PDB file of C-alpha atoms in Angstrom:
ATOM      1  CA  UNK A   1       7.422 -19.538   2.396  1.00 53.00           C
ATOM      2  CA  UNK A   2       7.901 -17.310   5.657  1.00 79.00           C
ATOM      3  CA  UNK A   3       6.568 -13.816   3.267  1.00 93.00           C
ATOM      4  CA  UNK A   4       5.827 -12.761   0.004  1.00 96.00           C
ATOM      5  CA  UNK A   5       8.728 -13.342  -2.000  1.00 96.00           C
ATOM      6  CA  UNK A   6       9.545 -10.847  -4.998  1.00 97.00           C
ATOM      7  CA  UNK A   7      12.579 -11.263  -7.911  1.00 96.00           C
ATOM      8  CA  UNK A   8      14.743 -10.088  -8.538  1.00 97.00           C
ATOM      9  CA  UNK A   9      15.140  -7.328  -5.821  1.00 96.00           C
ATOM     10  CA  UNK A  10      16.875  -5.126  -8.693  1.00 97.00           C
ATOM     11  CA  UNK A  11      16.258  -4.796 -12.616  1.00 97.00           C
ATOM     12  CA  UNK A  12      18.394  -2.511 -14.628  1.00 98.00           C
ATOM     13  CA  UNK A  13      16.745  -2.649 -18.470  1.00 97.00           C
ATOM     14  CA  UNK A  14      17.346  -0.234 -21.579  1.00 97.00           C
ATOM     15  CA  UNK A  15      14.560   1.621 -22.705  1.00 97.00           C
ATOM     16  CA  UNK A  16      12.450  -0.439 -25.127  1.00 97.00           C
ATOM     17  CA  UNK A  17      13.268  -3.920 -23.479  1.00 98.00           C
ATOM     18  CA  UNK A  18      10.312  -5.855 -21.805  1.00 98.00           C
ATOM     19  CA  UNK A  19      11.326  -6.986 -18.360  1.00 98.00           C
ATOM     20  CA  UNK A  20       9.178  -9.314 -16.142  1.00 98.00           C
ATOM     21  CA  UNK A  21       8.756  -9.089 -12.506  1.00 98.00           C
ATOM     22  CA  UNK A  22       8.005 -12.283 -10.357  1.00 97.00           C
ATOM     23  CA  UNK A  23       5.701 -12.329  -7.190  1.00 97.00           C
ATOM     24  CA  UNK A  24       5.596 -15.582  -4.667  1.00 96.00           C
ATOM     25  CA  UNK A  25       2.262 -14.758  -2.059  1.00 95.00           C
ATOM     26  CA  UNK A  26       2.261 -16.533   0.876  1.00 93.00           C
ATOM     27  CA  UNK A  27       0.766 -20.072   0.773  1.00 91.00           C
ATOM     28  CA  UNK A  28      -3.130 -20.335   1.378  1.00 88.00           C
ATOM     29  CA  UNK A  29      -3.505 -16.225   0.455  1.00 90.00           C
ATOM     30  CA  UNK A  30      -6.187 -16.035  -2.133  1.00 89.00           C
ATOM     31  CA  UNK A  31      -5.828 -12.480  -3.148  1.00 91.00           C
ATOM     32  CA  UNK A  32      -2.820 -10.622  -4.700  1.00 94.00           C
ATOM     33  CA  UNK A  33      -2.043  -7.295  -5.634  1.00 95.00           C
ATOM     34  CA  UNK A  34       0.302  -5.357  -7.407  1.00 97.00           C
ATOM     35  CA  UNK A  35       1.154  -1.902  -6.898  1.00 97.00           C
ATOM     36  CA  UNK A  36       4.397   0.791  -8.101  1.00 97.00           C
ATOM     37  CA  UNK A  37       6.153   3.294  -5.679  1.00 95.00           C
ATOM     38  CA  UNK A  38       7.475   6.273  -7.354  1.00 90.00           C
ATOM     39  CA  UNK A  39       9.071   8.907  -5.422  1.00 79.00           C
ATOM     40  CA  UNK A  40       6.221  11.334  -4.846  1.00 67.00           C
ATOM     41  CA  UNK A  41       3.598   9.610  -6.379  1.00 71.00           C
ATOM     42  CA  UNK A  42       2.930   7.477  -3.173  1.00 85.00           C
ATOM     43  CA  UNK A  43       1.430   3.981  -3.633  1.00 92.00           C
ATOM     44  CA  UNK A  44      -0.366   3.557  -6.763  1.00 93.00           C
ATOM     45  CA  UNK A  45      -2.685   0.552  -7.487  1.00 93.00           C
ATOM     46  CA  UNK A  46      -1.979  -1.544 -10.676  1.00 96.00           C
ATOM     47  CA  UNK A  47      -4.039  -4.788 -10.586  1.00 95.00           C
ATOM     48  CA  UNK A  48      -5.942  -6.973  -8.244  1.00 92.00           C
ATOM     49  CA  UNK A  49      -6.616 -10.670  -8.264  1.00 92.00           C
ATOM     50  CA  UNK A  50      -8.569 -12.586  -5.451  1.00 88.00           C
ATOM     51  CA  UNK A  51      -8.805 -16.412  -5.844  1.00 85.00           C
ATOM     52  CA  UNK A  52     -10.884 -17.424  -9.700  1.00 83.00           C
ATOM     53  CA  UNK A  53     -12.427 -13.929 -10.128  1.00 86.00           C
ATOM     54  CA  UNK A  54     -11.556 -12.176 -13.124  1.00 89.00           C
ATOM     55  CA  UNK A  55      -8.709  -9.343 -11.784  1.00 91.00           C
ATOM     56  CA  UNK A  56      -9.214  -5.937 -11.317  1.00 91.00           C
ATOM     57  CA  UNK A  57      -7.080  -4.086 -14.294  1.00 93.00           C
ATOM     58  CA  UNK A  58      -8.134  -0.456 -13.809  1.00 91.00           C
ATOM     59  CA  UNK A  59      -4.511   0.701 -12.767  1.00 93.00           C
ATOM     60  CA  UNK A  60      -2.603  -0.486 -15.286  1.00 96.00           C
ATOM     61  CA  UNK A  61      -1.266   2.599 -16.894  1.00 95.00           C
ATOM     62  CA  UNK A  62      -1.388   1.799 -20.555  1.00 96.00           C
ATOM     63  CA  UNK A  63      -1.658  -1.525 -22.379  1.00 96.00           C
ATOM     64  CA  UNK A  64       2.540  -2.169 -22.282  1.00 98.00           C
ATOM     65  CA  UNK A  65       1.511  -3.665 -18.738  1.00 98.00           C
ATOM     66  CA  UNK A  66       0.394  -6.739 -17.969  1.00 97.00           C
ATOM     67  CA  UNK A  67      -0.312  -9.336 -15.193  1.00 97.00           C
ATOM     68  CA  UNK A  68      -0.807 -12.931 -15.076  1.00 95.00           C
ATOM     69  CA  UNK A  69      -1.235 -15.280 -11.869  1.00 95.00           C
ATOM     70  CA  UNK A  70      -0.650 -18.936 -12.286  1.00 86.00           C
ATOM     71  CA  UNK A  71      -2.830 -21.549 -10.204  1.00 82.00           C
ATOM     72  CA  UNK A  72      -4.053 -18.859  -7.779  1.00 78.00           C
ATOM     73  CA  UNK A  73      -0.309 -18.719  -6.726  1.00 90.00           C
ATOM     74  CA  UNK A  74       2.823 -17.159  -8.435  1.00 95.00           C
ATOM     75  CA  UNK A  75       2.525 -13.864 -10.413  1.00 97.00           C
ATOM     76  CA  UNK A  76       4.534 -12.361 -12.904  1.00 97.00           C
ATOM     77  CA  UNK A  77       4.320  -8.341 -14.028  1.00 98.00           C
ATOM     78  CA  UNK A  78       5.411  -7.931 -17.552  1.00 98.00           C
ATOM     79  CA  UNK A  79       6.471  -4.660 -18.657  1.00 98.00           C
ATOM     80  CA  UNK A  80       6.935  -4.490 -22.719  1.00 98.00           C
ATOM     81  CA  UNK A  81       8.803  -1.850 -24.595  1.00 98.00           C
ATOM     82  CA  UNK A  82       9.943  -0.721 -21.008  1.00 98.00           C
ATOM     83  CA  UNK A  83      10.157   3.511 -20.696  1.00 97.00           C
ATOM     84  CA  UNK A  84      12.363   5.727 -18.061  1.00 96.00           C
ATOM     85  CA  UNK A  85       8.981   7.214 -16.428  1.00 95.00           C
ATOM     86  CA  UNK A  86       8.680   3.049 -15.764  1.00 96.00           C
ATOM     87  CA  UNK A  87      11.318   3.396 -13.338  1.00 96.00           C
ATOM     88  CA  UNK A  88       9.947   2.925  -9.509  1.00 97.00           C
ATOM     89  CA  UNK A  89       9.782   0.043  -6.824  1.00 96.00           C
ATOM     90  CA  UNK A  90       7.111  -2.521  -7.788  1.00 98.00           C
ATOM     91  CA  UNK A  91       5.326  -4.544  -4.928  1.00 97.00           C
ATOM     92  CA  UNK A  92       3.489  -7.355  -4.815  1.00 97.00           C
ATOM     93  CA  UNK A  93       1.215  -7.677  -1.647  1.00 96.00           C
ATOM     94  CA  UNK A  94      -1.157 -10.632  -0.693  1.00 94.00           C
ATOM     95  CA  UNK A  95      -3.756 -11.251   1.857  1.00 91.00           C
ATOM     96  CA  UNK A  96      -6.312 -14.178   2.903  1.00 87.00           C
ATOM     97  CA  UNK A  97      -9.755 -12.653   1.505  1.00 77.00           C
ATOM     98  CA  UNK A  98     -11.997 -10.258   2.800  1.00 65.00           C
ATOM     99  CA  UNK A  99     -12.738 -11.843   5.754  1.00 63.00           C
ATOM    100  CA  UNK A 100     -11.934 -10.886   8.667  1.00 58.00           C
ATOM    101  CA  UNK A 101      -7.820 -10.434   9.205  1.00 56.00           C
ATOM    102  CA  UNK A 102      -8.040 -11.371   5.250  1.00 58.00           C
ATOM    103  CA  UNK A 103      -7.981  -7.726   5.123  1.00 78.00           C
ATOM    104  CA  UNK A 104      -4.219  -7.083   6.275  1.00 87.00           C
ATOM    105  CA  UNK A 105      -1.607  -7.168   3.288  1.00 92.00           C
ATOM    106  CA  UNK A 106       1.414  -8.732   3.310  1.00 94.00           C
ATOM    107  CA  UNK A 107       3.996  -6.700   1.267  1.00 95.00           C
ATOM    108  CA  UNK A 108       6.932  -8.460  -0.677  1.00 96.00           C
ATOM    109  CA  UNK A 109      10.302  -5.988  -0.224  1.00 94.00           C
ATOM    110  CA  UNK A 110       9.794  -5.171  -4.025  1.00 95.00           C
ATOM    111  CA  UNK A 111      11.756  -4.695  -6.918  1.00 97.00           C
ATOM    112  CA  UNK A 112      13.551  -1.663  -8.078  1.00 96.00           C
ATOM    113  CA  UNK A 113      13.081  -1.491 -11.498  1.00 97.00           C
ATOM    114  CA  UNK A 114      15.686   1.070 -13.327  1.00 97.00           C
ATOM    115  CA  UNK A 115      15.320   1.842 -16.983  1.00 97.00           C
ATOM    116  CA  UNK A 116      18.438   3.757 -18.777  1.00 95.00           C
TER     117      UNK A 116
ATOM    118  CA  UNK B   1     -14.664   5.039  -7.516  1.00 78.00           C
ATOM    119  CA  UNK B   2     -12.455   5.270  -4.225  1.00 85.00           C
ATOM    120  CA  UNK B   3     -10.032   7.785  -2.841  1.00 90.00           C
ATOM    121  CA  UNK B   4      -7.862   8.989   0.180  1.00 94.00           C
ATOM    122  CA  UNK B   5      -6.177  12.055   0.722  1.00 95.00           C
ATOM    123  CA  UNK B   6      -2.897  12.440   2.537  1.00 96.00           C
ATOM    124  CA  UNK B   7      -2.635  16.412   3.000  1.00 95.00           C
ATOM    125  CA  UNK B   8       0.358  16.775   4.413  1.00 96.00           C
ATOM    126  CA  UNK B   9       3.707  15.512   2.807  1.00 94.00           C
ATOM    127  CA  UNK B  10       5.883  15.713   6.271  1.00 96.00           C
ATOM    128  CA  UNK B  11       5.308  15.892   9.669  1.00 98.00           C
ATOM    129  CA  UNK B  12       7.365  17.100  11.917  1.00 98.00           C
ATOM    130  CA  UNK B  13       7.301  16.235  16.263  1.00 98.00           C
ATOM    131  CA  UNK B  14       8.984  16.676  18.846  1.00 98.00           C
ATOM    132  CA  UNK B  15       9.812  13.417  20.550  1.00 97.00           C
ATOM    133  CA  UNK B  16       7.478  13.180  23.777  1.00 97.00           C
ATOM    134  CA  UNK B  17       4.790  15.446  21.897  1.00 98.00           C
ATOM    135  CA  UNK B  18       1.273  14.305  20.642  1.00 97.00           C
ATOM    136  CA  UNK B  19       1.567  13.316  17.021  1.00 97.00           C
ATOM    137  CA  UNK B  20      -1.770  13.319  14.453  1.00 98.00           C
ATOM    138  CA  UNK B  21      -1.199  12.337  10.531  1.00 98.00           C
ATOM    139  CA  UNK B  22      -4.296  13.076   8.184  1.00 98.00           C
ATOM    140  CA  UNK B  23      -6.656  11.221   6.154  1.00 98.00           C
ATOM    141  CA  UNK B  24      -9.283  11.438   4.595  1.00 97.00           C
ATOM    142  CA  UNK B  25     -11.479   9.191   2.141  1.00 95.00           C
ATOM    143  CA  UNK B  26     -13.922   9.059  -0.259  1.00 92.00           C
ATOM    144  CA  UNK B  27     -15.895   5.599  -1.206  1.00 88.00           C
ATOM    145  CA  UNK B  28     -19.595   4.779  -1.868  1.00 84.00           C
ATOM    146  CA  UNK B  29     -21.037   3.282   1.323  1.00 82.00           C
ATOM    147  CA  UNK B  30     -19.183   2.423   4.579  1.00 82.00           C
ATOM    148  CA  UNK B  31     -15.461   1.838   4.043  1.00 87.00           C
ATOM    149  CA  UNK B  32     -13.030  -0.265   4.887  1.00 90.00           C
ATOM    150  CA  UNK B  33      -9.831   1.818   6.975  1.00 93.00           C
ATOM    151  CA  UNK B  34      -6.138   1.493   7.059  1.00 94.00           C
ATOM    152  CA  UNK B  35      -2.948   2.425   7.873  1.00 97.00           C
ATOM    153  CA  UNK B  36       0.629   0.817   6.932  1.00 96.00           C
ATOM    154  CA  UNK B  37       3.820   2.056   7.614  1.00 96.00           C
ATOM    155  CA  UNK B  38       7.451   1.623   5.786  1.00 94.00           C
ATOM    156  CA  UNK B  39      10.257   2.091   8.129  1.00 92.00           C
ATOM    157  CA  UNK B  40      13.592   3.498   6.322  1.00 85.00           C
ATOM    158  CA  UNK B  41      14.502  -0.095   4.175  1.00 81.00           C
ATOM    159  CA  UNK B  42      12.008  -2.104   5.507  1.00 85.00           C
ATOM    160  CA  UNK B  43       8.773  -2.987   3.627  1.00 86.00           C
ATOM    161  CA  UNK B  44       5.248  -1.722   4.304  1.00 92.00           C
ATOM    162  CA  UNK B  45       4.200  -3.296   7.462  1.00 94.00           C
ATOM    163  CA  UNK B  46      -0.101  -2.670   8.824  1.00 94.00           C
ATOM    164  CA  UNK B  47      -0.479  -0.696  11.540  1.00 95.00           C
ATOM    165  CA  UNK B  48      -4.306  -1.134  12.400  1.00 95.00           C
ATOM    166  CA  UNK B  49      -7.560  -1.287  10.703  1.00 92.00           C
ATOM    167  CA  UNK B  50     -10.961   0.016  10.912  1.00 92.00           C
ATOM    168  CA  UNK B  51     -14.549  -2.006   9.738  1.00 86.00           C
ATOM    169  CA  UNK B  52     -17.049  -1.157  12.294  1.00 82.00           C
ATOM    170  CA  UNK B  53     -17.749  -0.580  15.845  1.00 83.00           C
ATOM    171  CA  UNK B  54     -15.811   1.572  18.244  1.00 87.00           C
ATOM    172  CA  UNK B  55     -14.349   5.041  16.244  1.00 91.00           C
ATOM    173  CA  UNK B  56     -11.066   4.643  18.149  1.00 95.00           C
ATOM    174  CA  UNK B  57      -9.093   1.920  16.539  1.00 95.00           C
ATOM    175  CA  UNK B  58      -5.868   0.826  18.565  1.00 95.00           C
ATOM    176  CA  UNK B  59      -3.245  -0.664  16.913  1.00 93.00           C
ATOM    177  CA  UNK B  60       0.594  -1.478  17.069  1.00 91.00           C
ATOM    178  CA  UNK B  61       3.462   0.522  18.579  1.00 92.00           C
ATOM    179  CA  UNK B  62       0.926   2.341  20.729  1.00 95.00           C
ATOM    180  CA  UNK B  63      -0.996   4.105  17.869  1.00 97.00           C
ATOM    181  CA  UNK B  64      -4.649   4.663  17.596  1.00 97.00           C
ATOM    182  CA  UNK B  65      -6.913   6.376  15.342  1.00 97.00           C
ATOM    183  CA  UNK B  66     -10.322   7.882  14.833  1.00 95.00           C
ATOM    184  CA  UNK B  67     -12.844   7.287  12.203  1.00 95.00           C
ATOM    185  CA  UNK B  68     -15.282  10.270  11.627  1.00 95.00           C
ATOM    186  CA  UNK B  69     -17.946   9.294   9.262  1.00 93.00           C
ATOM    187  CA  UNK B  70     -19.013  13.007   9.092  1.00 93.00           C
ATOM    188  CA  UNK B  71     -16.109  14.671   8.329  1.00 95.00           C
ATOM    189  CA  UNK B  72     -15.080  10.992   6.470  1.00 95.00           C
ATOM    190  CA  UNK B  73     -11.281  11.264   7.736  1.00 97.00           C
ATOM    191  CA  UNK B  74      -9.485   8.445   9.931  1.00 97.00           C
ATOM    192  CA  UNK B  75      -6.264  10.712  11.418  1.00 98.00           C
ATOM    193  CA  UNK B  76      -3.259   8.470  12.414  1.00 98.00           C
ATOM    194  CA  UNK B  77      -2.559   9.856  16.969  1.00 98.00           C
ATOM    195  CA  UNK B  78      -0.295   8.835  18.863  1.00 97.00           C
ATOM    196  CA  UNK B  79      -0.090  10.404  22.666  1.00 96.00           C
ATOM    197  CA  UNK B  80       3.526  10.802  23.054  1.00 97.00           C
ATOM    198  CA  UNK B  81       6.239  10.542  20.020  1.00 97.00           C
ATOM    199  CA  UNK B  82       9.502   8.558  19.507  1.00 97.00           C
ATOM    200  CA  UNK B  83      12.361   8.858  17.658  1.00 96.00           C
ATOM    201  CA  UNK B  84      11.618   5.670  16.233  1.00 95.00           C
ATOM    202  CA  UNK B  85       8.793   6.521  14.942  1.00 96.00           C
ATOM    203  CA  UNK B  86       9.832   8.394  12.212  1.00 96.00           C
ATOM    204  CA  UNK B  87       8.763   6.625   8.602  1.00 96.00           C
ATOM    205  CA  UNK B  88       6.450   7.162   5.820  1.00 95.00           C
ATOM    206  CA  UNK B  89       2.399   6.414   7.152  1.00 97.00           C
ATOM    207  CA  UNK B  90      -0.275   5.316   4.100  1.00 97.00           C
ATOM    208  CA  UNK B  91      -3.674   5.309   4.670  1.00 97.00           C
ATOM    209  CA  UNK B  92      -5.567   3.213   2.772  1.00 95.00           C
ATOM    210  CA  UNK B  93      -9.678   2.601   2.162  1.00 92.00           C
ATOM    211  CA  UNK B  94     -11.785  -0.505   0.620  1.00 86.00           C
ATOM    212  CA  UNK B  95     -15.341  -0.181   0.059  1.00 73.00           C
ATOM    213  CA  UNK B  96     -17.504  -2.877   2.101  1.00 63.00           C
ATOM    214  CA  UNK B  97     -18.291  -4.371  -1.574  1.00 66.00           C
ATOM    215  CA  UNK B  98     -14.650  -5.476  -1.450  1.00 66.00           C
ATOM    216  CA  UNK B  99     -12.271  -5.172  -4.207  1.00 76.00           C
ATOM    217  CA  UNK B 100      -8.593  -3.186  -4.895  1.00 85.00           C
ATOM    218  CA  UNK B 101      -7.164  -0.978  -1.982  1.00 89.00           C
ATOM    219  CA  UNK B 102      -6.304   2.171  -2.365  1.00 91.00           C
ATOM    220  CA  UNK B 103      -3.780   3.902  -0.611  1.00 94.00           C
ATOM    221  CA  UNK B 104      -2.495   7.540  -0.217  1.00 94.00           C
ATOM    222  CA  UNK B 105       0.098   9.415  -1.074  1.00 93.00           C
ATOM    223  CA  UNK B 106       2.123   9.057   1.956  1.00 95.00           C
ATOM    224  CA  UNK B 107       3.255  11.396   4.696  1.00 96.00           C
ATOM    225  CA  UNK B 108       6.608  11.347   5.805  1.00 96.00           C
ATOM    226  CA  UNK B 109       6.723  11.292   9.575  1.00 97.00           C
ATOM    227  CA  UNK B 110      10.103  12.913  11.079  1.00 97.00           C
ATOM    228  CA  UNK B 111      10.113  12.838  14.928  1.00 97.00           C
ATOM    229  CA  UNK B 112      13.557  14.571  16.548  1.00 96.00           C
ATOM    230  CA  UNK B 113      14.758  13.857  19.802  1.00 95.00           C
TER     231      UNK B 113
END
């Protein structure tokens, strides 16, 4: 595709559900990040992958989060046993590598994950 | 482990005036600089980047900034301020061993006419 492509653009859950949040990078990008946007807590760093390395978990925020990427492609986020203070935009960026331009992400629009 | 401070929430310019937004890092070694910017329902977009060379960095929209390894900060200038301009600026750093990027806490730019 044209971007990174994120679904869906809005999640409404109960507290307690797990929800899962779907990340297309562009084609060719070998490295993929996740990170959550919380009013006043900026941009926060969740987890890392770049091409067959093993990913970079150190900003998961406890062990209800995970990450998966399929193929070196599509990613999924998978919140379990879902809590209000999980409530913020999630975005999925991607770049090329670290080489040269591979340094400039691509951001998704997000999704705007609400949990009642 | 890597950091960048944002010390100002909001910034507020006159349009036509000189604007600067803050940053400044912390990383083992030479770093890797950024800035992105969201415009009001748009997604983060990069603005210019910093790996070696020249301190002054130009990048889009007619911004620029400065990379000072002593006082390790990379401030966001622009010489003359538009409306348009107004969005929320993230800087960002990446150690040269590669790896996550981090990002900032945002500052909210708000540029009146």
């Amino acid at each position: 595709g044209a971007g990174v492509s994120q679904s869906p653009s809005n999640k409404v859950t109960e507290k307690g559900k797990d929800v899962e949040l779907r990340c297309d990078p562009i084609s060719g990008h070998t490295a993929l990040y996740w990170y959550r946007q919380s009013l006043g807590q900026g941009l926060e760093f969740l987890i890392y992958f770049q091409g067959n390395s093993a990913p970079d978990k150190s900003g998961l925020p406890s062990d209800r989060f995970s990450a998966e990427r399929t193929g070196g492609s599509v990613s999924t986020l998978t919140i379990q046993r879902t809590q209000q203070e999980d409530s913020a935009v999630y975005l999925c960026a991607s770049s090329l590598g670290l080489s040269g331009d591979g340094e400039k992400l691509f951001f998704g629009s997000g999704t705007q994950l609400s949990v009642l | 482990a890597q950091s960048v401070a944002q010390p100002e929430d909001q910034v507020n310019v006159a349009e036509g005036n000189p604007l600067t937004v803050k940053c400044t890092y912390s990383v083992s070694g030479n770093p890797y600089l950024f800035w992105y910017v969201q415009y009001p329902n748009r997604g983060l977009q990069f603005l210019l980047k910093y790996i070696t060379g020249d301190n002054l960095v130009k990048g889009s929209y007619g911004f620029e900034a400065e990379f000072n390894k002593s006082q390790t900060s990379f401030h966001l200038k622009k010489p003359s301020a538009l409306v348009s301009d107004s969005a929320l600026y993230f800087c960002a750093v990446r150690g040269l061993q590669g790896g996550k990027l981090i990002f900032g806490q945002g500052t909210e730019l708000s540029v009146k006419p």
